[in-house]
Short mmCIF file of C-alpha atoms and ligand atoms in Angstrom, two decimals:
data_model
loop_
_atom_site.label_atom_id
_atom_site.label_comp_id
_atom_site.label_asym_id
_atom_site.label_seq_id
_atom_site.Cartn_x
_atom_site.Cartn_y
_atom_site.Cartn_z
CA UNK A 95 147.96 90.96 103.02
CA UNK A 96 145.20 92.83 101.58
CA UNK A 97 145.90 95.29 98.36
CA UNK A 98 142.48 96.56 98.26
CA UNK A 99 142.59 100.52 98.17
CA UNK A 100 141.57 102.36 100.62
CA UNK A 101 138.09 104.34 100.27
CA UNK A 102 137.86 108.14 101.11
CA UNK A 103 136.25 108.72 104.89
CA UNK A 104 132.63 110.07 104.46
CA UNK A 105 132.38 113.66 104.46
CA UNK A 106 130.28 115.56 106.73
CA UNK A 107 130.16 118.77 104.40
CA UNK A 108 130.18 118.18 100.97
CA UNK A 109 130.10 121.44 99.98
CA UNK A 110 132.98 122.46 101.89
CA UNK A 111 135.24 120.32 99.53
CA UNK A 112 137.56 122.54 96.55
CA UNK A 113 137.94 119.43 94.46
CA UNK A 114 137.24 116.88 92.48
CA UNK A 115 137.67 113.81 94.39
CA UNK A 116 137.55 111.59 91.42
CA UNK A 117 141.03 113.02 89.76
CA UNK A 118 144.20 110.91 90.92
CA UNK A 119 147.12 110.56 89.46
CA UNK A 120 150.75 109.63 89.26
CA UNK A 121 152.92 112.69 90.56
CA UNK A 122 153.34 111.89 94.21
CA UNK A 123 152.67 109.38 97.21
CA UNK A 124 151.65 113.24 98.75
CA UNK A 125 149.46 113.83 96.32
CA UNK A 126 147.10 111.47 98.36
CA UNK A 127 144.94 112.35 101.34
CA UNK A 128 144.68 110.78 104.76
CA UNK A 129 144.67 107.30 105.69
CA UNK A 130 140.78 107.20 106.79
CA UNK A 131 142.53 105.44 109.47
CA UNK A 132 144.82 108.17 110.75
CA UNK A 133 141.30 110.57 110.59
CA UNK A 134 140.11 108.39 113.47
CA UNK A 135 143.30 108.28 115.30
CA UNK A 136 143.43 112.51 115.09
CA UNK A 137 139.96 112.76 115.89
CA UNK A 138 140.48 110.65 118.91
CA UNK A 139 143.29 112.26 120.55
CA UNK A 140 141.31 115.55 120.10
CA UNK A 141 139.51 115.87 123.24
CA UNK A 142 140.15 117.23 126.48
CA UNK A 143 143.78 118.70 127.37
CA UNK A 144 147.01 117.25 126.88
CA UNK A 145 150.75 118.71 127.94
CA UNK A 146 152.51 120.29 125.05
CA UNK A 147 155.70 120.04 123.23
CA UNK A 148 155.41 116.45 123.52
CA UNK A 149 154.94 115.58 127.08
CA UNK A 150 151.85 114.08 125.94
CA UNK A 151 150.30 110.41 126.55
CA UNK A 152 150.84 110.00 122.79
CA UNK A 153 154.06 111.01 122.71
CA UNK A 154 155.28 108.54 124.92
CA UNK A 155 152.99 105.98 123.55
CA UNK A 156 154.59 106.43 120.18
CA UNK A 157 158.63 105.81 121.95
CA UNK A 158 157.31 102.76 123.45
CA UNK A 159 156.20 101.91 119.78
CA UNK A 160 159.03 102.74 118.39
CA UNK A 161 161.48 101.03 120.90
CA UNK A 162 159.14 97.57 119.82
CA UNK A 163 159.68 98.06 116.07
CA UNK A 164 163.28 99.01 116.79
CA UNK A 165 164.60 97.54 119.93
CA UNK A 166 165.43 99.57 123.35
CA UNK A 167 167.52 102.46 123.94
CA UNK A 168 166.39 104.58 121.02
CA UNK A 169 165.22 107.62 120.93
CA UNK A 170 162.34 109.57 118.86
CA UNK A 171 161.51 113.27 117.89
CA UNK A 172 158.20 113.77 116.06
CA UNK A 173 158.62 116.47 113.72
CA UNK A 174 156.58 117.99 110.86
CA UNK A 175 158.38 117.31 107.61
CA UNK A 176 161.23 115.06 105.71
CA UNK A 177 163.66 117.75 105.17
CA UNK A 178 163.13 119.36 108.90
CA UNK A 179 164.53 115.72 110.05
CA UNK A 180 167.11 115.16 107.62
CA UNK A 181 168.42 118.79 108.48
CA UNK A 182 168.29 117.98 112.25
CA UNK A 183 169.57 114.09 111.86
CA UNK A 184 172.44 115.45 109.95
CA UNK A 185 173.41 118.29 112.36
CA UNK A 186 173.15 115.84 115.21
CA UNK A 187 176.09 113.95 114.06
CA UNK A 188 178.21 116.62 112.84
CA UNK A 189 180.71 118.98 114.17
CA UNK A 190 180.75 122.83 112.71
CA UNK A 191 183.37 121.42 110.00
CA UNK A 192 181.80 117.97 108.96
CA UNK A 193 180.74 117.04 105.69
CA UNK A 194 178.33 114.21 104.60
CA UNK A 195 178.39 112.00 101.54
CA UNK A 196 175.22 111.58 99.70
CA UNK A 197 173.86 110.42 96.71
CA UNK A 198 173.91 113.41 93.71
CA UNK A 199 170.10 112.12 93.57
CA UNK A 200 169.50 112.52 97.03
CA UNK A 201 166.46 114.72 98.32
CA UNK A 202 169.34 116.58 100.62
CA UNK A 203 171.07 117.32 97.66
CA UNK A 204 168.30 118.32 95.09
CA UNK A 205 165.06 118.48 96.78
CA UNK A 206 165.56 121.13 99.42
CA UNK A 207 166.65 124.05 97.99
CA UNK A 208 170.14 123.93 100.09
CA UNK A 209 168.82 123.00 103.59
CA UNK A 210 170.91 121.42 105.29
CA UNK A 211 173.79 123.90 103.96
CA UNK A 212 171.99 126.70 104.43
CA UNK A 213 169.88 126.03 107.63
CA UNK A 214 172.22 123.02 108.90
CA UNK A 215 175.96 124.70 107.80
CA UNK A 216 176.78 121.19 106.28
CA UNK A 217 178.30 120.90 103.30
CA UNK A 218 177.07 117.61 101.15
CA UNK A 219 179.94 115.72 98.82
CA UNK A 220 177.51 114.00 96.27
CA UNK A 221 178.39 111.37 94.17
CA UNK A 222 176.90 110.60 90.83
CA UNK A 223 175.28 106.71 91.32
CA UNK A 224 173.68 104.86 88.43
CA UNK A 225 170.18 103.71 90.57
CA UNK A 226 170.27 106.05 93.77
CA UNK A 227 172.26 103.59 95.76
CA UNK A 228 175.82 104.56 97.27
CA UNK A 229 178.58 101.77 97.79
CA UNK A 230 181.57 101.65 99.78
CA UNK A 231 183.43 102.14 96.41
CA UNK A 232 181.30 105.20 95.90
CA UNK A 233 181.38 106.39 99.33
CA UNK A 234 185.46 106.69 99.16
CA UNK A 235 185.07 109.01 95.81
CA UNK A 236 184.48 111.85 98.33
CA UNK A 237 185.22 110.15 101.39
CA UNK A 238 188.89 111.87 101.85
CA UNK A 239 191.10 114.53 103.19
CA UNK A 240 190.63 114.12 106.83
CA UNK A 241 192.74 116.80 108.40
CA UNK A 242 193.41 118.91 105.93
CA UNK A 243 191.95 121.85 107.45
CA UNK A 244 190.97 122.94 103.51
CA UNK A 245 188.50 120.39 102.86
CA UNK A 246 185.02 120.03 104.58
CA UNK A 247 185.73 117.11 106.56
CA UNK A 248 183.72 114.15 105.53
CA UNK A 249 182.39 112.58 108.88
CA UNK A 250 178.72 111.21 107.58
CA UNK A 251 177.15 109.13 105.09
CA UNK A 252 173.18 109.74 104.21
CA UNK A 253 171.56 107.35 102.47
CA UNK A 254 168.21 107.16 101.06
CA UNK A 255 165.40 103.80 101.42
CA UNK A 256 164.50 103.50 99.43
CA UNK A 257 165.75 105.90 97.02
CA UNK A 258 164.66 108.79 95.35
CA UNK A 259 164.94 106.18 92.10
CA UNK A 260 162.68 103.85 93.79
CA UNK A 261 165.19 101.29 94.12
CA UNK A 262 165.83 99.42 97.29
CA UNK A 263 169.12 98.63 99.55
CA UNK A 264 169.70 95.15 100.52
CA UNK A 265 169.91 94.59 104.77
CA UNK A 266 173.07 93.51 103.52
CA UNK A 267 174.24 96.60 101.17
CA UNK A 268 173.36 98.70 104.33
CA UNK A 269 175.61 96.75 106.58
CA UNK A 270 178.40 96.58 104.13
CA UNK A 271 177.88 100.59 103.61
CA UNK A 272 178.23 101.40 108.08
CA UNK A 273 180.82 98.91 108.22
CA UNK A 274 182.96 101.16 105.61
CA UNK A 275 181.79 104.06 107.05
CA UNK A 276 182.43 103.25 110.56
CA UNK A 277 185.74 101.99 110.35
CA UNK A 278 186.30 105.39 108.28
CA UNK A 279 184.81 107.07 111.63
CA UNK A 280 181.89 108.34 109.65
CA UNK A 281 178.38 108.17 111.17
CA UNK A 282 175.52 106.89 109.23
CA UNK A 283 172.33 108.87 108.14
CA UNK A 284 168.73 106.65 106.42
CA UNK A 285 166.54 109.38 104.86
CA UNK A 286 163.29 106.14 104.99
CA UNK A 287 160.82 109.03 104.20
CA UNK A 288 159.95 105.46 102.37
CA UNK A 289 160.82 103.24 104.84
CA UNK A 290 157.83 101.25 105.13
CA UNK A 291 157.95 100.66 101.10
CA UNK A 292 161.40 99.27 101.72
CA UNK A 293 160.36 96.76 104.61
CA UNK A 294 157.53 95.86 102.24
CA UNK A 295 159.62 95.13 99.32
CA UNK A 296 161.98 93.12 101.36
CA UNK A 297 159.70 91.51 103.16
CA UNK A 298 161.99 91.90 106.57
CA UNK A 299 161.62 93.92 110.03
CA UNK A 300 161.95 97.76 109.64
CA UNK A 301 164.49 97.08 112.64
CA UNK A 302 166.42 94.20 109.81
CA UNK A 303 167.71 97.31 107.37
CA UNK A 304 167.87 99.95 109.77
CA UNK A 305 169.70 99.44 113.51
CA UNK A 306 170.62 96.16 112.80
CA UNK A 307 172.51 96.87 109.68
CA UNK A 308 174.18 99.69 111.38
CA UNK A 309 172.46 103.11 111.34
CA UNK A 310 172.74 105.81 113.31
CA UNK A 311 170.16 108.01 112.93
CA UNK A 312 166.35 107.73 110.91
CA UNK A 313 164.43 110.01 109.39
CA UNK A 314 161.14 108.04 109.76
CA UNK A 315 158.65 108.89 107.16
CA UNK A 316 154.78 109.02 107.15
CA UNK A 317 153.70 111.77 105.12
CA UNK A 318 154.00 109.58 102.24
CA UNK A 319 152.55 106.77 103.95
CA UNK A 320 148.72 108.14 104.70
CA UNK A 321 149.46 110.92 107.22
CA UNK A 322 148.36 114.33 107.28
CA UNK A 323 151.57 115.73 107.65
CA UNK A 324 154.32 114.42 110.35
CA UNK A 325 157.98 111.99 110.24
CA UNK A 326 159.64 110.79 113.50
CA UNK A 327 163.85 111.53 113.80
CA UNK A 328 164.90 108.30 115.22
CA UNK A 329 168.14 108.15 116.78
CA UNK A 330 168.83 104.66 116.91
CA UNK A 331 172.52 105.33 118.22
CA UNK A 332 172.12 107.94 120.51
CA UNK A 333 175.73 108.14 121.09
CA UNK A 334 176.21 109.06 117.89
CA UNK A 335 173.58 112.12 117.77
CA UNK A 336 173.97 114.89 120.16
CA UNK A 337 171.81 117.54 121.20
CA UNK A 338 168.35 116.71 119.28
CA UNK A 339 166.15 118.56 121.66
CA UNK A 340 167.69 121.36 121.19
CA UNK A 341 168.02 121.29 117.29
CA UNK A 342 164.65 120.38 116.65
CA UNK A 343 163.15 123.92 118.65
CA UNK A 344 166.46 125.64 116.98
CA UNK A 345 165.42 123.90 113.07
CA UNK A 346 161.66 125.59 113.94
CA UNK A 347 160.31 121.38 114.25
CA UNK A 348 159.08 121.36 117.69
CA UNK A 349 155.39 120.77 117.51
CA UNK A 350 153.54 122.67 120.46
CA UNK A 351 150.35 120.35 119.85
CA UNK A 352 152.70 116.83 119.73
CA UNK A 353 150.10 114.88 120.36
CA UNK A 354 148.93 114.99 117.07
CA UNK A 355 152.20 114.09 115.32
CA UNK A 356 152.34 111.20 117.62
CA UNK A 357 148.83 110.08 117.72
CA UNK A 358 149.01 109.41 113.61
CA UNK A 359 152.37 107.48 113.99
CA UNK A 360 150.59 105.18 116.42
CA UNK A 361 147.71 104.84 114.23
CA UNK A 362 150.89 103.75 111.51
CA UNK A 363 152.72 101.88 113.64
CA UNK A 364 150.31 100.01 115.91
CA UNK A 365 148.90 97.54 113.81
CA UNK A 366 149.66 96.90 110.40
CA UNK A 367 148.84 100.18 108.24
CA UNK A 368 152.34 100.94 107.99
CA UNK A 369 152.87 97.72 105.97
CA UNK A 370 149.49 97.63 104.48
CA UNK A 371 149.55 100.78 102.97
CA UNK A 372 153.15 100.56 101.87
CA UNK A 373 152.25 96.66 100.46
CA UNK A 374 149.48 98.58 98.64
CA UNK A 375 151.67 101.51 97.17
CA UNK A 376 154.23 98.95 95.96
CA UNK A 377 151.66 96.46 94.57
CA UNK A 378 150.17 99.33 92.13
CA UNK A 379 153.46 100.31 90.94
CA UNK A 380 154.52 96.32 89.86
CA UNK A 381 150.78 96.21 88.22
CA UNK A 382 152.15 99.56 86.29
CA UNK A 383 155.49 98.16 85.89
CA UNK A 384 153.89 94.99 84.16
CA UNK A 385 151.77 96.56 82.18
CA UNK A 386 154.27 99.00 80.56
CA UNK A 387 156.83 96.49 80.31
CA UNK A 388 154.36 94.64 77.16
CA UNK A 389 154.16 98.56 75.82
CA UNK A 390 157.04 99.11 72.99
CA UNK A 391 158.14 102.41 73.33
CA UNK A 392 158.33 102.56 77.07
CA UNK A 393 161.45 101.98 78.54
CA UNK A 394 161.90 101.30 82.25
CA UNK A 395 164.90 102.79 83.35
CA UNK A 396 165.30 101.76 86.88
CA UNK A 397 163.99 98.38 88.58
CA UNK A 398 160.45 98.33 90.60
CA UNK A 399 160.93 98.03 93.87
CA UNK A 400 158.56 100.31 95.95
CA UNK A 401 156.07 102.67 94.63
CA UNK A 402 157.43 104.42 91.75
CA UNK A 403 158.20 103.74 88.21
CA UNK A 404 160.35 105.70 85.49
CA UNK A 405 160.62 105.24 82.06
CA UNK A 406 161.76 107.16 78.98
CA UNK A 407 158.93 107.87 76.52
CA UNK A 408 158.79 109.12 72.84
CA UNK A 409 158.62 112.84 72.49
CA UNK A 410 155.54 114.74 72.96
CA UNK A 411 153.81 111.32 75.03
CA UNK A 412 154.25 112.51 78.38
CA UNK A 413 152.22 116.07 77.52
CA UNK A 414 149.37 114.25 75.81
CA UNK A 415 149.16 112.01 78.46
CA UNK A 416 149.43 114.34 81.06
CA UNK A 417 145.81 116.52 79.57
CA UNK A 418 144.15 113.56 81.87
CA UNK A 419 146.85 112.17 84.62
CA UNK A 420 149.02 113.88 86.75
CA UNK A 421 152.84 113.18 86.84
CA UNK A 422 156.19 114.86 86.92
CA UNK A 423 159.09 114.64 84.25
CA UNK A 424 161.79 112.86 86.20
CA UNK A 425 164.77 114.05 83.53
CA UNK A 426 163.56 116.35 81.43
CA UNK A 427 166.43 116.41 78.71
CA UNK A 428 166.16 112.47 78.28
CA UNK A 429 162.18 112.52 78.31
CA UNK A 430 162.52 110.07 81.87
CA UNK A 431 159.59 110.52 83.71
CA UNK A 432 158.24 109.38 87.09
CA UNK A 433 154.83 107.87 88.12
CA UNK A 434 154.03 107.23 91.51
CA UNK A 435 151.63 105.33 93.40
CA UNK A 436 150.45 105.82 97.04
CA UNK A 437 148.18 103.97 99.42
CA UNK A 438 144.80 104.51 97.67
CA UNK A 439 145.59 103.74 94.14
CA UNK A 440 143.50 101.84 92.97
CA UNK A 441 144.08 99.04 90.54
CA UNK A 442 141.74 100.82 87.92
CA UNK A 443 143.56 103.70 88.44
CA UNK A 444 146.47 101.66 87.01
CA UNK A 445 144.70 100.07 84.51
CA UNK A 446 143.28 103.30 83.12
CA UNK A 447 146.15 105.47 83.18
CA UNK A 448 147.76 101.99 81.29
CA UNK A 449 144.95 101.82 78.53
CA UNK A 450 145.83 105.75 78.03
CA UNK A 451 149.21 105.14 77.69
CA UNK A 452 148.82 102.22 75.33
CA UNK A 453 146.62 104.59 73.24
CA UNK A 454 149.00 107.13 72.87
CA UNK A 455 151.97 105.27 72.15
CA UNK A 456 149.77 103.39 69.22
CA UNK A 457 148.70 106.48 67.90
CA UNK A 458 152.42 107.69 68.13
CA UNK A 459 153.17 104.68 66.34
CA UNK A 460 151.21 105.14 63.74
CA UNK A 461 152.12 108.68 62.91
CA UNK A 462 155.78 107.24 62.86
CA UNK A 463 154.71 104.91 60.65
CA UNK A 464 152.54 107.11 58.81
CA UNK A 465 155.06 109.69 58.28
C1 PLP B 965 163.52 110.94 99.72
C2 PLP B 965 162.77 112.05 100.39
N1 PLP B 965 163.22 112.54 101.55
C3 PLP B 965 162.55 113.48 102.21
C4 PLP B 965 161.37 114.00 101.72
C5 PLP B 965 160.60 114.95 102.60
O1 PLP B 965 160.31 116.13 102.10
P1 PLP B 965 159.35 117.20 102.82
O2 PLP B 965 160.27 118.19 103.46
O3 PLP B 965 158.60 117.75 101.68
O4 PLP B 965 158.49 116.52 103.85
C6 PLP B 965 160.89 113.58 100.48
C7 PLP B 965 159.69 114.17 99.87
O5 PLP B 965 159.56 114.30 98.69
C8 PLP B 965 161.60 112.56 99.81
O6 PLP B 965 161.17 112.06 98.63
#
């Protein structure tokens, strides 16, 4: 496996270009453009006609795809962002009066400004976790009060892989988490919009974490795997999810012009760019990891295992150091910040933003000192 980065396509029109393609940085795996890749795959699928809303060749291209990655009998709904298929996932499973349990860290619960209560009508029971992950123990903190016709009644667990703390559930952790779910009569939501960073970091089948271990219903990332824009709602129970046709027009996620969605998933999913990109992402972020772990004064808070880092710095680092990279404050209040990597960081990306960060914590050092 290959963890070269991934050059920018040519362009045509220089001119036409707003930015300076030299600048990455840390923030986000969206900060990133296109998998040149994915270019090709648009590019191709835009000639002629096609049927819309996803009676395309593409479309059902991408559910045979799909059904080899995940096994027969599912069934996929290209839509055009993360929180559009968490929203719909969730409502699939739930009756007017369900509830889901989440992670307080989840993306549901603190990423989209109150979608899936205010667009879905579900209410989330979050529970505080120390890495991202729920547990069975956690789970039953909220995981109560069925009948009582005063308490929204807790029928689904969403999960996140890997989590919004870049840490990653064990096949095993999964299974153990639907088993106590299940025999609770809860359903089971995976928010994967980092799925393929989990599959690389275990080094498994996307199918070993996902259906296997139990899950209902996927919300199948690829924006932050080298796609323009697009994620896949996977019901791999469909028993368990009902009327997804319907909520995806109703949620405002039916693409008119599916063929697009579902022409970059193949490009993902056909070969081996889902895992090579993801291998790539996750590579960069240990090569961070590494190299801050030798720098006193940073202090990891969470363990590496996708394509994010976080660390507590000194006061007044993470300013400096953002005047040249890009990155977001993770917990403001106790100075924890996040840096991310995505398919086309390059390992002198890393080693750059490193040698920056060494500077500035020996300067800081010897002000401290100094002082
Ligand atoms: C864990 C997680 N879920 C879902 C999403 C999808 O969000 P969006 O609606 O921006 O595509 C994100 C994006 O940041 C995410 O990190």
């Amino acid at each position: 496996m290959t963890t070269t980065a991934t050059a920018a396509p040519r362009l045509e029109n220089p001119s036409a270009r707003l930015h300076d393609a030299s600048v990455r940085g840390f923030a986000s795996d969206n900060y990133s453009g296109v998998h040149p890749e994915v270019l090709a795959a648009l590019a191709a699928a835009n000639e002629g006609h096609q049927v819309s809303y996803g009676e395309d060749d593409y479309t059902a291209r991408l559910q045979g795809l799909m059904e080899e990655h995940f096994g027969p009998g599912i069934e996929c709904f290209p839509v055009f962002n993360g929180t559009g298929a968490n929203v719909l996932s969730l409502q699939s499973l739930l009756p007017r009066w369900g509830a889901v349990v989440c992670a307080s860290t989840a993306h549901i619960n603190m990423d989209e400004n109150g979608a899936p209560e205010r667009i879905g009508g579900i209410k989330l029971l979050h529970v505080p976790t120390p890495d991202g992950k729920l547990t069975p123990e956690l789970i039953d903190r909220e995981a109560w009060g069925w009948g009582d016709e005063h308490r929204a009644q807790p029928l689904a667990v969403s999960i996140t892989q890997t989590t919004e703390l870049g840490t990653c559930y064990t096949p095993d952790e999964v299974r153990a988490i639907s088993d106590h779910a299940h025999a609770k009569g809860m359903k089971l939501h995976m928010d994967g919009a980092r799925l393929a960073n989990a599959a690389a970091h275990l080094n498994v089948p996307l199918r070993a974490f996902t259906r296997d271990a139990g899950v209902d219903i996927l919300s199948f990332g690829g924006t932050k795997n080298g796609l323009l824009y697009g994620e896949v709602v996977v019901a791999l129970n469909p028993e368990a999810a009902h009327g997804l046709i319907f909520l995806r027009k109703m949620n405002m996620q039916l693409a008119s012009k599916m063929r697009f969605l579902s022409a970059q998933f193949i490009a993902l999913l056909e070969g081996d760019l889902w895992l090579r990109s993801a291998s790539h992402a996750n590579a960069m972020a240990a090569r961070l990891r590494a190299a801050v772990d030798t720098i006193e004064g940073v202090e990891p808070t969470q363990k590496t295992e996708s394509n994010g880092v976080f660390a507590v710095l000194p006061a007044g680092i993470a300013d400096r150091l953002r005047e040249s990279f890009r990155f977001y404050d993770w917990d403001e209040a106790a100075r924890e910040v996040r840096w991310m990597c995505s398919f086309d960081t390059s390992e002198d990306d890393v080693d750059a933003f490193v040698a920056a960060i060494r500077r500035e914590l020996a300067a800081h050092h010897a002000d401290t000192e100094a002082g």
